[in-house]
Amino acid sequence: MRRDDKGVMGDDSAGLYPADIVTYLWSRFSRYTVFLLCLLPLARLFALGLGHGLGVNPIEFVTRSLGTWTLSLLLITLAITPLRRLTGDGRWLRYRRMLGLFAFSYGVLHLTAYLWLDQFFDWMAIFKDLYKRPFITAGMAALLMLAPLALTSNDRSVRVLKRNWLRLHRLVYPAAICGVLHYYWLVKQDVTLPVIYAAVLAVLLGVRLWWRRQKQATKKAG
Amino acid sequence: MAADSTPRILPTEITPERVYERRREFLTGSLALALCAALPARAALPAWKKTTVGGGQTANSWREITSYNNFYEFGTDKEDPAKNAGSLRTRPWTVSVEGECLKPRVWDIDALTRAFPLEERIYRMRCVEGWSMVIPWLGFPLAELIRQAQPTGKARYVEFITLHDAKQMPGQRWPALDWPYVEGLRLDEATHPLTLMSVGLYGRELPNQNGAPIRLVVPWKYGFKSGKSIVKIRFVERQPISAWMAAAPREYGFYSNVNPDVDHPRWSQARERRIGEFFKRKTELFNGYSDQVARLYAGMDLKKYF
């Protein structure tokens, strides 16, 4: 357990207020809560499937839903660092790895739905898609870039790779850009939703660039 | 004789207590009935000929056909039209037949429905997005309406215009397409015996989300060519620019014939998923209506005229 997980009980057990108990419980169980929350979209698909709620084109419904959740979770993962900076609260970091792994998992399910349910492993058609259709290429590229990040998400890799770990994990930025492009290019006409995703991503990447420039400016000044 | 002075009430005249206590329900019930009777009765469809074309195919269910629609006037999700099309008023409704013709006429929808014998036709419907259905339409050949209008020698194309009223069609508040929705056919395509003006589905009036009260059905072209909720049919000299051509000229051509060998720039058209089926099936040239329509395009480069 990292130090930020200790919560209030370890520091000062003399005065115990209800607020402290809430803080303590949250610090103990928030990760489980986030874990279960991340499983909800998948549980929803199962529930809808059992109750015939997936509409008349269930394969499309499932593929789309898994795709949207991949992208949403990826953006939520990318929001952790800005949230930590803005709130000055390091505890946000506790969820980042899990969120990233969930984003990747949903992405793998999304790809599986495409390969299996949509194309039924017709590799000729799949390869044709890959090289002829920019939206398929972008989606596949995004997932391929996320794969090494998922593989090196364990503590051991962090230790072994040292500075390179950070460098490697910057792949998440181009992956997210490819993910949004994938969505934008696939939509037939009404691009409202892809544009919303693009705007959120632009903000998340924009603040990083802004902070980087500020840091460089202060370095120069100092 | 005191007992005789009180009026005699037969036991059968006494309202039983159980009924008496439900008197309010009775009142609201009769009120509702009276209201129903007062509403303008929706004219039922006249008699029609049973399946004249396409018999033997298994049609998709009513639920499938009426809950999964592309009708951007009511929203861009497939479920939106079924949810939002309730605001469309299909009576009174007129269809104006105009332009290069000798007998232009503004048709009342009920007169139009009765003017030509209705028949059932079970057609395949292939959407440009890669899915398809089999639909038992009810309608009359557009050719009959065109014959009545007597197009002039200048009429080379027919333009179909959908209702433009954002109050009834909430999707039009948003420029998803350049409203109103416009579609077009060459005159020989429009007069082809397969081209249908549909007013019904499964023997009932068209539900709003399927293009009530009257829509075009061109079974060998991608679904979007079949304009819905039509208010104007115009004979024109020059090739109309359809709503989709205006939105993305590189992706949607005037002809838009179903063709497995001409891909949409962003996705393949080689196969399709028939709604209700698990495996995809191969898409057929002209959606399987080659025998009837291929001659319309003899000598044309279908890749160029997509």
Coordinates of C-alpha atoms in Angstrom, one line a residue:
Chain A
M1 CA 0.0 0.0 0.0
R2 CA 1.2 3.4 -0.8
R3 CA 1.4 6.1 1.8
D4 CA -1.5 8.1 0.6
D5 CA -3.7 5.1 1.4
K6 CA -3.3 5.3 5.1
G7 CA -6.2 7.7 5.6
V8 CA -7.0 9.6 8.7
M9 CA -7.0 6.7 11.2
G10 CA -3.3 6.3 11.1
D11 CA -2.6 10.0 11.6
D12 CA -4.8 11.0 14.4
S13 CA -7.2 8.7 16.2
A14 CA -7.8 11.0 19.1
G15 CA -10.8 12.8 17.6
L16 CA -13.1 10.7 15.5
Y17 CA -15.8 12.7 13.6
P18 CA -18.4 11.2 11.2
A19 CA -16.6 13.1 8.4
D20 CA -13.5 11.2 9.3
I21 CA -15.2 7.9 9.1
V22 CA -16.5 8.8 5.6
T23 CA -13.0 9.8 4.5
Y24 CA -11.6 6.6 6.0
L25 CA -14.2 4.4 4.3
W26 CA -13.7 6.2 1.0
S27 CA -10.0 5.8 1.3
R28 CA -10.4 2.1 2.0
F29 CA -13.1 1.2 -0.5
S30 CA -13.0 3.8 -3.2
R31 CA -10.9 1.6 -5.5
Y32 CA -13.4 -1.2 -5.2
T33 CA -16.2 1.3 -6.0
V34 CA -14.4 2.5 -9.1
F35 CA -13.7 -1.1 -10.1
L36 CA -17.4 -1.9 -9.9
L37 CA -18.4 1.3 -11.7
C38 CA -16.1 0.3 -14.5
L39 CA -17.9 -3.0 -14.8
L40 CA -21.3 -1.4 -15.1
P41 CA -21.3 -0.8 -18.8
L42 CA -20.5 -4.4 -19.4
A43 CA -23.1 -5.6 -16.9
R44 CA -25.6 -3.3 -18.6
L45 CA -25.0 -5.0 -22.0
F46 CA -25.5 -8.4 -20.4
A47 CA -28.7 -7.3 -18.7
L48 CA -30.1 -5.7 -21.9
G49 CA -29.1 -8.9 -23.8
L50 CA -31.1 -11.1 -21.4
G51 CA -34.1 -8.7 -21.5
H52 CA -34.1 -8.3 -25.3
G53 CA -33.2 -4.7 -24.9
L54 CA -30.4 -4.5 -27.4
G55 CA -32.7 -3.5 -30.3
V56 CA -33.1 -5.3 -33.6
N57 CA -29.4 -5.0 -34.5
P58 CA -27.8 -6.3 -31.3
I59 CA -24.4 -6.8 -32.8
E60 CA -24.2 -3.2 -33.9
F61 CA -25.5 -2.1 -30.5
V62 CA -22.9 -4.1 -28.6
T63 CA -20.0 -3.1 -30.8
R64 CA -20.9 0.6 -30.6
S65 CA -21.4 0.6 -26.9
L66 CA -18.1 -1.2 -26.2
G67 CA -16.4 1.4 -28.5
T68 CA -17.9 4.4 -26.8
W69 CA -16.9 3.1 -23.4
T70 CA -13.4 2.4 -24.5
L71 CA -13.0 6.0 -25.6
S72 CA -14.8 7.4 -22.5
L73 CA -12.6 5.4 -20.1
L74 CA -9.5 6.5 -22.0
L75 CA -10.5 10.1 -21.6
I76 CA -11.3 9.6 -17.9
T77 CA -7.9 8.1 -17.5
L78 CA -6.3 11.1 -19.2
A79 CA -8.3 13.4 -16.8
I80 CA -6.6 12.0 -13.7
T81 CA -3.4 14.0 -14.0
P82 CA -5.1 17.3 -14.6
L83 CA -7.5 16.6 -11.7
R84 CA -4.5 15.9 -9.5
R85 CA -2.9 19.1 -10.4
L86 CA -6.0 21.2 -10.1
T87 CA -7.1 19.8 -6.7
G88 CA -3.6 19.3 -5.4
D89 CA -4.7 15.9 -4.2
G90 CA -2.4 13.0 -5.1
R91 CA -5.0 10.4 -4.3
W92 CA -6.5 10.7 -7.7
L93 CA -3.6 8.7 -9.0
R94 CA -4.8 5.6 -7.2
Y95 CA -7.4 5.0 -10.0
R96 CA -5.4 5.8 -13.0
R97 CA -3.9 2.4 -13.7
M98 CA -7.2 0.6 -13.2
L99 CA -9.0 3.0 -15.4
G100 CA -6.4 2.6 -18.1
L101 CA -6.6 -1.1 -17.9
F102 CA -10.4 -1.0 -18.2
A103 CA -10.1 1.3 -21.2
F104 CA -7.8 -1.3 -22.8
S105 CA -10.1 -4.2 -21.8
Y106 CA -13.2 -2.5 -23.3
G107 CA -11.1 -1.9 -26.4
V108 CA -10.2 -5.5 -26.7
L109 CA -13.8 -6.5 -26.4
H110 CA -14.7 -3.9 -29.0
L111 CA -12.1 -5.3 -31.4
T112 CA -13.3 -8.9 -30.6
A113 CA -16.9 -7.8 -31.5
Y114 CA -15.7 -6.5 -34.8
L115 CA -13.5 -9.5 -35.7
W116 CA -16.0 -12.1 -34.5
L117 CA -19.5 -10.8 -34.7
D118 CA -19.1 -8.3 -37.5
Q119 CA -16.6 -10.0 -39.8
F120 CA -16.7 -13.5 -38.5
F121 CA -12.9 -13.9 -38.9
D122 CA -13.1 -13.2 -42.6
W123 CA -9.4 -12.3 -42.6
M124 CA -9.4 -11.2 -46.3
A125 CA -12.2 -8.7 -45.6
I126 CA -10.5 -7.6 -42.3
F127 CA -7.2 -6.9 -44.1
K128 CA -8.9 -5.1 -46.8
D129 CA -10.7 -3.0 -44.3
L130 CA -7.5 -2.3 -42.5
Y131 CA -5.7 -0.8 -45.4
K132 CA -8.7 0.7 -47.3
R133 CA -10.6 2.3 -44.5
P134 CA -8.9 5.0 -42.5
F135 CA -11.3 4.6 -39.6
I136 CA -10.5 0.9 -39.2
T137 CA -6.7 1.7 -39.5
A138 CA -7.0 4.4 -36.8
G139 CA -8.9 2.2 -34.4
M140 CA -6.5 -0.6 -34.8
A141 CA -3.5 1.7 -34.4
A142 CA -5.0 3.1 -31.2
L143 CA -5.5 -0.4 -29.7
L144 CA -2.0 -1.5 -30.8
M145 CA -0.5 1.5 -29.0
L146 CA -2.4 0.8 -25.9
A147 CA -1.3 -2.9 -25.8
P148 CA 2.3 -2.3 -24.6
L149 CA 1.0 0.2 -22.0
A150 CA -1.3 -2.5 -20.6
L151 CA 1.5 -5.1 -20.6
T152 CA 3.8 -2.7 -18.7
S153 CA 1.3 -1.5 -16.2
N154 CA 2.6 -3.6 -13.4
D155 CA 4.9 -2.2 -10.7
R156 CA 7.8 -4.4 -11.8
S157 CA 7.8 -2.8 -15.3
V158 CA 7.8 0.6 -13.7
R159 CA 10.9 -0.3 -11.7
V160 CA 12.7 -2.0 -14.6
L161 CA 12.0 0.5 -17.3
K162 CA 12.6 3.6 -15.0
R163 CA 12.6 6.8 -17.1
N164 CA 11.7 4.8 -20.2
W165 CA 8.4 3.8 -18.6
L166 CA 7.2 7.4 -18.7
R167 CA 8.4 7.8 -22.2
L168 CA 6.6 4.6 -23.3
H169 CA 3.4 5.6 -21.6
R170 CA 3.3 8.8 -23.5
L171 CA 1.9 6.6 -26.3
V172 CA -1.4 7.1 -24.6
Y173 CA -1.7 10.5 -26.3
P174 CA -1.5 9.4 -29.9
A175 CA -3.6 6.4 -29.0
A176 CA -6.4 8.7 -27.7
I177 CA -6.1 10.9 -30.8
C178 CA -6.4 7.8 -33.1
G179 CA -9.4 6.7 -31.0
V180 CA -11.2 9.9 -31.6
L181 CA -10.4 10.0 -35.3
H182 CA -11.7 6.4 -35.5
Y183 CA -15.0 7.6 -34.1
Y184 CA -15.1 10.7 -36.2
W185 CA -14.4 8.9 -39.5
L186 CA -16.9 6.2 -38.9
V187 CA -19.9 8.4 -38.3
K188 CA -22.1 8.8 -41.4
Q189 CA -23.2 12.4 -41.0
D190 CA -24.1 13.7 -37.5
V191 CA -20.6 14.2 -36.0
T192 CA -21.9 15.8 -32.8
L193 CA -20.7 13.1 -30.4
P194 CA -17.3 12.6 -32.0
V195 CA -16.8 16.3 -31.9
I196 CA -17.6 16.3 -28.2
Y197 CA -15.1 13.6 -27.6
A198 CA -12.5 15.5 -29.6
A199 CA -13.2 18.7 -27.6
V200 CA -12.7 16.9 -24.3
L201 CA -9.5 15.4 -25.6
A202 CA -8.3 18.7 -26.9
V203 CA -8.8 20.2 -23.4
L204 CA -7.0 17.3 -21.7
L205 CA -4.0 17.5 -24.0
G206 CA -4.1 21.3 -24.1
V207 CA -3.7 21.8 -20.3
R208 CA -0.7 19.5 -20.5
L209 CA 0.9 21.5 -23.2
W210 CA 0.1 24.7 -21.3
W211 CA 1.6 23.5 -18.1
R212 CA 4.7 22.3 -19.9
R213 CA 5.2 25.7 -21.5
Q214 CA 4.8 27.4 -18.1
K215 CA 7.3 25.1 -16.6
Q216 CA 9.8 25.8 -19.3
A217 CA 9.1 29.6 -18.9
T218 CA 9.8 29.5 -15.2
K219 CA 12.9 27.4 -15.8
K220 CA 14.2 30.1 -18.2
A221 CA 13.3 32.9 -15.8
G222 CA 15.0 31.1 -12.9
Chain B
M1 CA -102.0 2.2 3.6
A2 CA -98.9 4.1 4.4
A3 CA -96.8 1.5 2.8
D4 CA -98.7 1.9 -0.5
S5 CA -98.0 5.7 -0.8
T6 CA -94.3 5.2 -1.1
P7 CA -93.4 4.5 -4.7
R8 CA -92.6 0.8 -5.3
I9 CA -89.2 0.1 -6.5
L10 CA -88.5 -3.2 -8.1
P11 CA -85.3 -4.9 -6.9
T12 CA -84.1 -5.0 -10.5
E13 CA -84.2 -1.2 -10.6
I14 CA -81.9 -0.8 -7.7
T15 CA -78.3 -0.2 -8.7
P16 CA -76.2 -2.8 -6.9
E17 CA -73.9 -1.2 -4.4
R18 CA -70.8 -2.5 -6.1
V19 CA -71.8 -0.8 -9.3
Y20 CA -72.9 2.3 -7.5
E21 CA -69.6 2.7 -5.9
R22 CA -67.9 2.6 -9.3
R23 CA -70.1 5.3 -10.7
R24 CA -67.1 7.6 -11.3
E25 CA -65.3 5.1 -13.4
F26 CA -68.4 4.6 -15.4
L27 CA -68.6 8.4 -16.0
T28 CA -65.0 8.7 -17.1
G29 CA -65.3 5.6 -19.2
S30 CA -68.3 7.0 -21.1
L31 CA -66.6 10.3 -21.5
A32 CA -63.5 8.7 -23.0
L33 CA -65.7 6.8 -25.4
A34 CA -67.5 10.0 -26.5
L35 CA -64.1 11.7 -27.1
C36 CA -62.9 8.8 -29.2
A37 CA -66.1 9.0 -31.3
A38 CA -65.6 12.8 -31.7
L39 CA -62.0 12.5 -33.0
P40 CA -61.7 12.5 -36.8
A41 CA -61.6 8.8 -37.7
R42 CA -58.3 7.9 -39.5
A43 CA -59.4 6.8 -42.9
A44 CA -58.7 3.1 -43.1
L45 CA -56.8 1.9 -46.2
P46 CA -59.0 0.8 -49.1
A47 CA -58.9 -2.9 -50.1
W48 CA -55.7 -4.1 -51.7
K49 CA -54.4 -6.9 -53.8
K50 CA -52.4 -9.5 -51.8
T51 CA -48.7 -9.9 -52.6
T52 CA -48.1 -9.2 -56.2
V53 CA -44.3 -9.1 -56.1
G54 CA -41.8 -10.8 -53.9
G55 CA -44.0 -13.5 -52.4
G56 CA -42.2 -16.4 -50.6
Q57 CA -39.7 -14.2 -48.8
T58 CA -39.7 -14.1 -45.1
A59 CA -40.4 -10.6 -44.1
N60 CA -38.9 -8.9 -41.1
S61 CA -41.2 -8.4 -38.1
W62 CA -43.4 -5.3 -37.5
R63 CA -41.2 -4.5 -34.6
E64 CA -38.0 -4.7 -36.5
I65 CA -39.3 -2.6 -39.4
T66 CA -40.8 0.1 -37.1
S67 CA -38.1 0.4 -34.4
Y68 CA -34.9 0.7 -36.5
N69 CA -35.1 3.5 -38.9
N70 CA -33.0 6.1 -40.6
F71 CA -35.2 9.2 -40.7
Y72 CA -33.0 12.2 -39.7
E73 CA -36.0 14.5 -39.5
F74 CA -36.6 12.8 -36.2
G75 CA -33.1 12.4 -35.0
T76 CA -29.9 10.6 -36.2
D77 CA -30.1 7.5 -34.0
K78 CA -31.9 4.4 -35.3
E79 CA -34.3 4.5 -32.3
D80 CA -35.0 8.2 -32.6
P81 CA -37.7 8.1 -35.3
A82 CA -39.9 5.6 -33.4
K83 CA -39.5 7.8 -30.3
N84 CA -40.0 11.2 -31.9
A85 CA -42.2 10.7 -34.9
G86 CA -45.4 11.1 -32.9
S87 CA -45.3 14.8 -33.5
L88 CA -45.9 14.4 -37.2
R89 CA -49.5 15.1 -38.3
T90 CA -50.4 13.1 -41.4
R91 CA -53.9 14.6 -41.9
P92 CA -54.7 16.8 -43.6
W93 CA -51.9 16.2 -46.0
T94 CA -51.4 17.0 -49.6
V95 CA -49.0 15.9 -52.3
S96 CA -48.3 18.5 -55.0
V97 CA -47.4 17.0 -58.4
E98 CA -45.9 19.8 -60.4
G99 CA -43.2 21.0 -62.8
E100 CA -42.8 19.8 -66.4
C101 CA -46.2 18.2 -66.8
L102 CA -49.5 18.9 -68.5
K103 CA -51.7 18.1 -65.6
P104 CA -50.2 19.3 -62.3
R105 CA -52.4 18.6 -59.3
V106 CA -52.4 19.0 -55.6
W107 CA -53.6 15.6 -54.3
D108 CA -55.3 15.1 -51.0
I109 CA -53.7 12.1 -49.4
D110 CA -56.9 10.2 -49.1
A111 CA -57.9 10.9 -52.6
L112 CA -54.5 9.8 -53.8
T113 CA -54.7 6.6 -51.8
R114 CA -58.0 5.8 -53.5
A115 CA -57.0 6.9 -57.0
F116 CA -55.0 3.8 -57.8
P117 CA -55.5 0.2 -56.8
L118 CA -53.2 -0.7 -53.9
E119 CA -51.2 -3.8 -53.9
E120 CA -48.8 -5.5 -51.5
R121 CA -45.2 -5.9 -52.5
I122 CA -42.5 -7.7 -50.5
Y123 CA -39.3 -5.9 -51.2
R124 CA -35.7 -6.2 -49.9
M125 CA -34.4 -3.0 -48.5
R126 CA -30.7 -2.5 -48.4
C127 CA -29.3 0.4 -46.3
V128 CA -26.1 2.1 -47.4
E129 CA -24.8 1.4 -43.9
G130 CA -24.6 -2.3 -44.6
W131 CA -27.8 -3.8 -43.1
S132 CA -31.0 -4.9 -44.8
M133 CA -34.6 -6.0 -44.2
V134 CA -37.5 -7.6 -46.1
I135 CA -40.6 -5.4 -45.9
P136 CA -44.2 -6.0 -47.0
W137 CA -45.1 -2.6 -48.4
L138 CA -48.5 -1.6 -49.5
G139 CA -48.8 1.0 -52.3
F140 CA -49.2 1.7 -56.0
P141 CA -46.7 2.0 -58.8
L142 CA -45.4 5.6 -59.2
A143 CA -45.8 5.1 -62.9
E144 CA -49.6 5.3 -62.6
L145 CA -49.4 8.7 -60.9
I146 CA -46.9 9.9 -63.5
R147 CA -49.1 8.8 -66.3
Q148 CA -51.9 10.9 -64.9
A149 CA -49.7 13.9 -64.6
Q150 CA -48.6 13.6 -68.3
P151 CA -45.0 14.8 -68.1
T152 CA -43.8 17.0 -71.0
G153 CA -40.9 16.2 -73.2
K154 CA -38.7 18.4 -71.0
A155 CA -39.3 16.2 -68.0
R156 CA -36.2 14.0 -67.7
Y157 CA -36.0 13.6 -63.9
V158 CA -38.4 13.5 -61.0
E159 CA -37.7 15.2 -57.8
F160 CA -39.2 14.1 -54.4
I161 CA -39.4 16.6 -51.6
T162 CA -40.1 15.7 -48.0
L163 CA -42.1 17.8 -45.5
H164 CA -40.1 20.7 -44.1
D165 CA -41.6 21.7 -40.7
A166 CA -39.4 21.8 -37.7
K167 CA -42.4 21.9 -35.4
Q168 CA -43.5 18.5 -36.6
M169 CA -40.0 17.2 -37.3
P170 CA -37.8 18.1 -34.4
G171 CA -34.7 16.8 -36.1
Q172 CA -35.0 19.7 -38.6
R173 CA -34.1 22.1 -35.8
W174 CA -30.6 20.9 -36.3
P175 CA -28.8 21.0 -39.7
A176 CA -27.9 17.3 -39.8
L177 CA -28.7 17.7 -43.5
D178 CA -29.8 20.7 -45.7
W179 CA -33.6 20.6 -45.2
P180 CA -35.9 19.7 -46.8
Y181 CA -34.8 16.3 -47.7
V182 CA -34.7 16.0 -51.5
E183 CA -34.3 12.9 -53.6
G184 CA -34.5 12.3 -57.3
L185 CA -34.8 9.6 -60.0
R186 CA -34.4 9.6 -63.7
L187 CA -37.8 9.5 -65.4
D188 CA -37.3 5.9 -66.6
E189 CA -36.4 4.8 -63.1
A190 CA -39.4 6.6 -61.7
T191 CA -41.8 4.9 -64.2
H192 CA -40.2 1.5 -63.7
P193 CA -42.9 -1.0 -62.6
L194 CA -40.9 -1.8 -59.4
T195 CA -40.9 1.8 -58.2
L196 CA -43.6 2.1 -55.6
M197 CA -45.4 4.9 -53.7
S198 CA -46.1 3.3 -50.4
V199 CA -48.9 4.2 -48.0
G200 CA -48.9 1.1 -45.8
L201 CA -47.0 -1.7 -44.2
Y202 CA -48.2 -5.2 -43.2
G203 CA -51.7 -4.2 -44.3
R204 CA -51.8 -1.2 -42.0
E205 CA -51.2 2.5 -42.6
L206 CA -47.6 3.5 -42.6
P207 CA -46.3 4.3 -39.1
N208 CA -44.9 7.9 -38.9
Q209 CA -41.3 6.6 -38.4
N210 CA -41.5 4.7 -41.7
G211 CA -42.5 7.8 -43.7
A212 CA -46.2 8.4 -43.3
P213 CA -48.5 9.2 -44.9
I214 CA -46.8 8.5 -48.2
R215 CA -43.2 7.5 -49.3
L216 CA -41.2 6.4 -52.2
V217 CA -39.8 2.8 -52.4
V218 CA -37.1 2.0 -54.9
P219 CA -35.9 -1.5 -54.0
W220 CA -32.8 -1.7 -56.1
K221 CA -31.2 1.5 -54.7
Y222 CA -29.9 2.2 -51.2
G223 CA -32.6 3.0 -48.7
F224 CA -31.9 6.7 -48.5
K225 CA -33.1 7.1 -52.2
S226 CA -36.6 6.2 -51.0
G227 CA -37.8 9.6 -49.7
K228 CA -40.3 9.6 -46.8
S229 CA -43.3 11.8 -45.9
I230 CA -43.4 13.3 -49.4
V231 CA -45.2 16.6 -50.0
K232 CA -44.0 17.4 -53.5
I233 CA -43.2 15.5 -56.7
R234 CA -41.7 17.6 -59.4
F235 CA -40.8 16.9 -63.0
V236 CA -37.6 18.6 -63.9
E237 CA -35.3 18.9 -66.8
R238 CA -32.0 18.8 -65.0
Q239 CA -30.7 16.1 -62.6
P240 CA -31.7 17.1 -59.1
I241 CA -29.1 17.4 -56.3
S242 CA -30.3 15.1 -53.5
A243 CA -29.8 15.9 -49.8
W244 CA -27.1 13.3 -49.5
M245 CA -25.3 14.4 -52.6
A246 CA -25.2 17.9 -51.2
A247 CA -24.0 16.7 -47.8
A248 CA -21.1 14.5 -49.1
P249 CA -20.7 14.5 -52.9
R250 CA -17.8 12.1 -52.8
E251 CA -19.7 9.5 -50.8
Y252 CA -23.2 9.6 -52.3
G253 CA -24.0 9.8 -56.0
F254 CA -27.2 10.4 -57.8
Y255 CA -27.8 6.8 -58.8
S256 CA -26.8 5.0 -55.6
N257 CA -27.7 1.6 -57.0
V258 CA -27.0 -1.3 -54.6
N259 CA -23.7 -2.6 -55.9
P260 CA -21.3 -4.9 -54.0
D261 CA -18.4 -3.9 -56.2
V262 CA -18.7 -0.2 -55.6
D263 CA -17.7 0.5 -52.0
H264 CA -18.8 3.5 -50.0
P265 CA -15.5 5.4 -49.6
R266 CA -15.5 4.6 -45.9
W267 CA -16.9 1.1 -45.8
S268 CA -17.3 -2.0 -47.9
Q269 CA -20.6 -2.8 -49.6
A270 CA -19.7 -6.4 -50.4
R271 CA -21.9 -7.8 -47.6
E272 CA -24.8 -6.9 -45.5
R273 CA -26.4 -8.0 -42.2
R274 CA -30.0 -8.9 -42.7
I275 CA -31.7 -7.7 -39.5
G276 CA -32.5 -10.7 -37.4
E277 CA -29.7 -12.9 -38.9
F278 CA -26.4 -13.6 -37.2
F279 CA -24.1 -14.1 -40.2
K280 CA -23.7 -11.5 -42.9
R281 CA -24.8 -12.3 -46.4
K282 CA -23.4 -11.3 -49.8
T283 CA -24.9 -8.2 -51.2
E284 CA -26.3 -8.6 -54.7
L285 CA -26.0 -6.3 -57.7
F286 CA -29.1 -4.0 -57.8
N287 CA -30.1 -5.7 -54.6
G288 CA -31.1 -8.8 -56.5
Y289 CA -33.4 -7.0 -59.0
S290 CA -30.9 -7.1 -61.9
D291 CA -33.3 -9.0 -64.1
Q292 CA -35.8 -6.2 -63.9
V293 CA -33.6 -3.1 -63.8
A294 CA -30.2 -3.8 -65.3
R295 CA -31.3 -2.7 -68.7
L296 CA -31.9 0.8 -67.3
Y297 CA -28.1 1.1 -66.9
A298 CA -26.9 -0.7 -70.0
G299 CA -23.6 0.7 -71.2
M300 CA -23.1 2.9 -68.1
D301 CA -20.0 2.8 -66.0
L302 CA -21.5 2.0 -62.6
K303 CA -18.3 3.0 -60.8
K304 CA -18.5 6.5 -62.3
Y305 CA -22.2 6.9 -62.0
F306 CA -22.4 5.6 -58.4

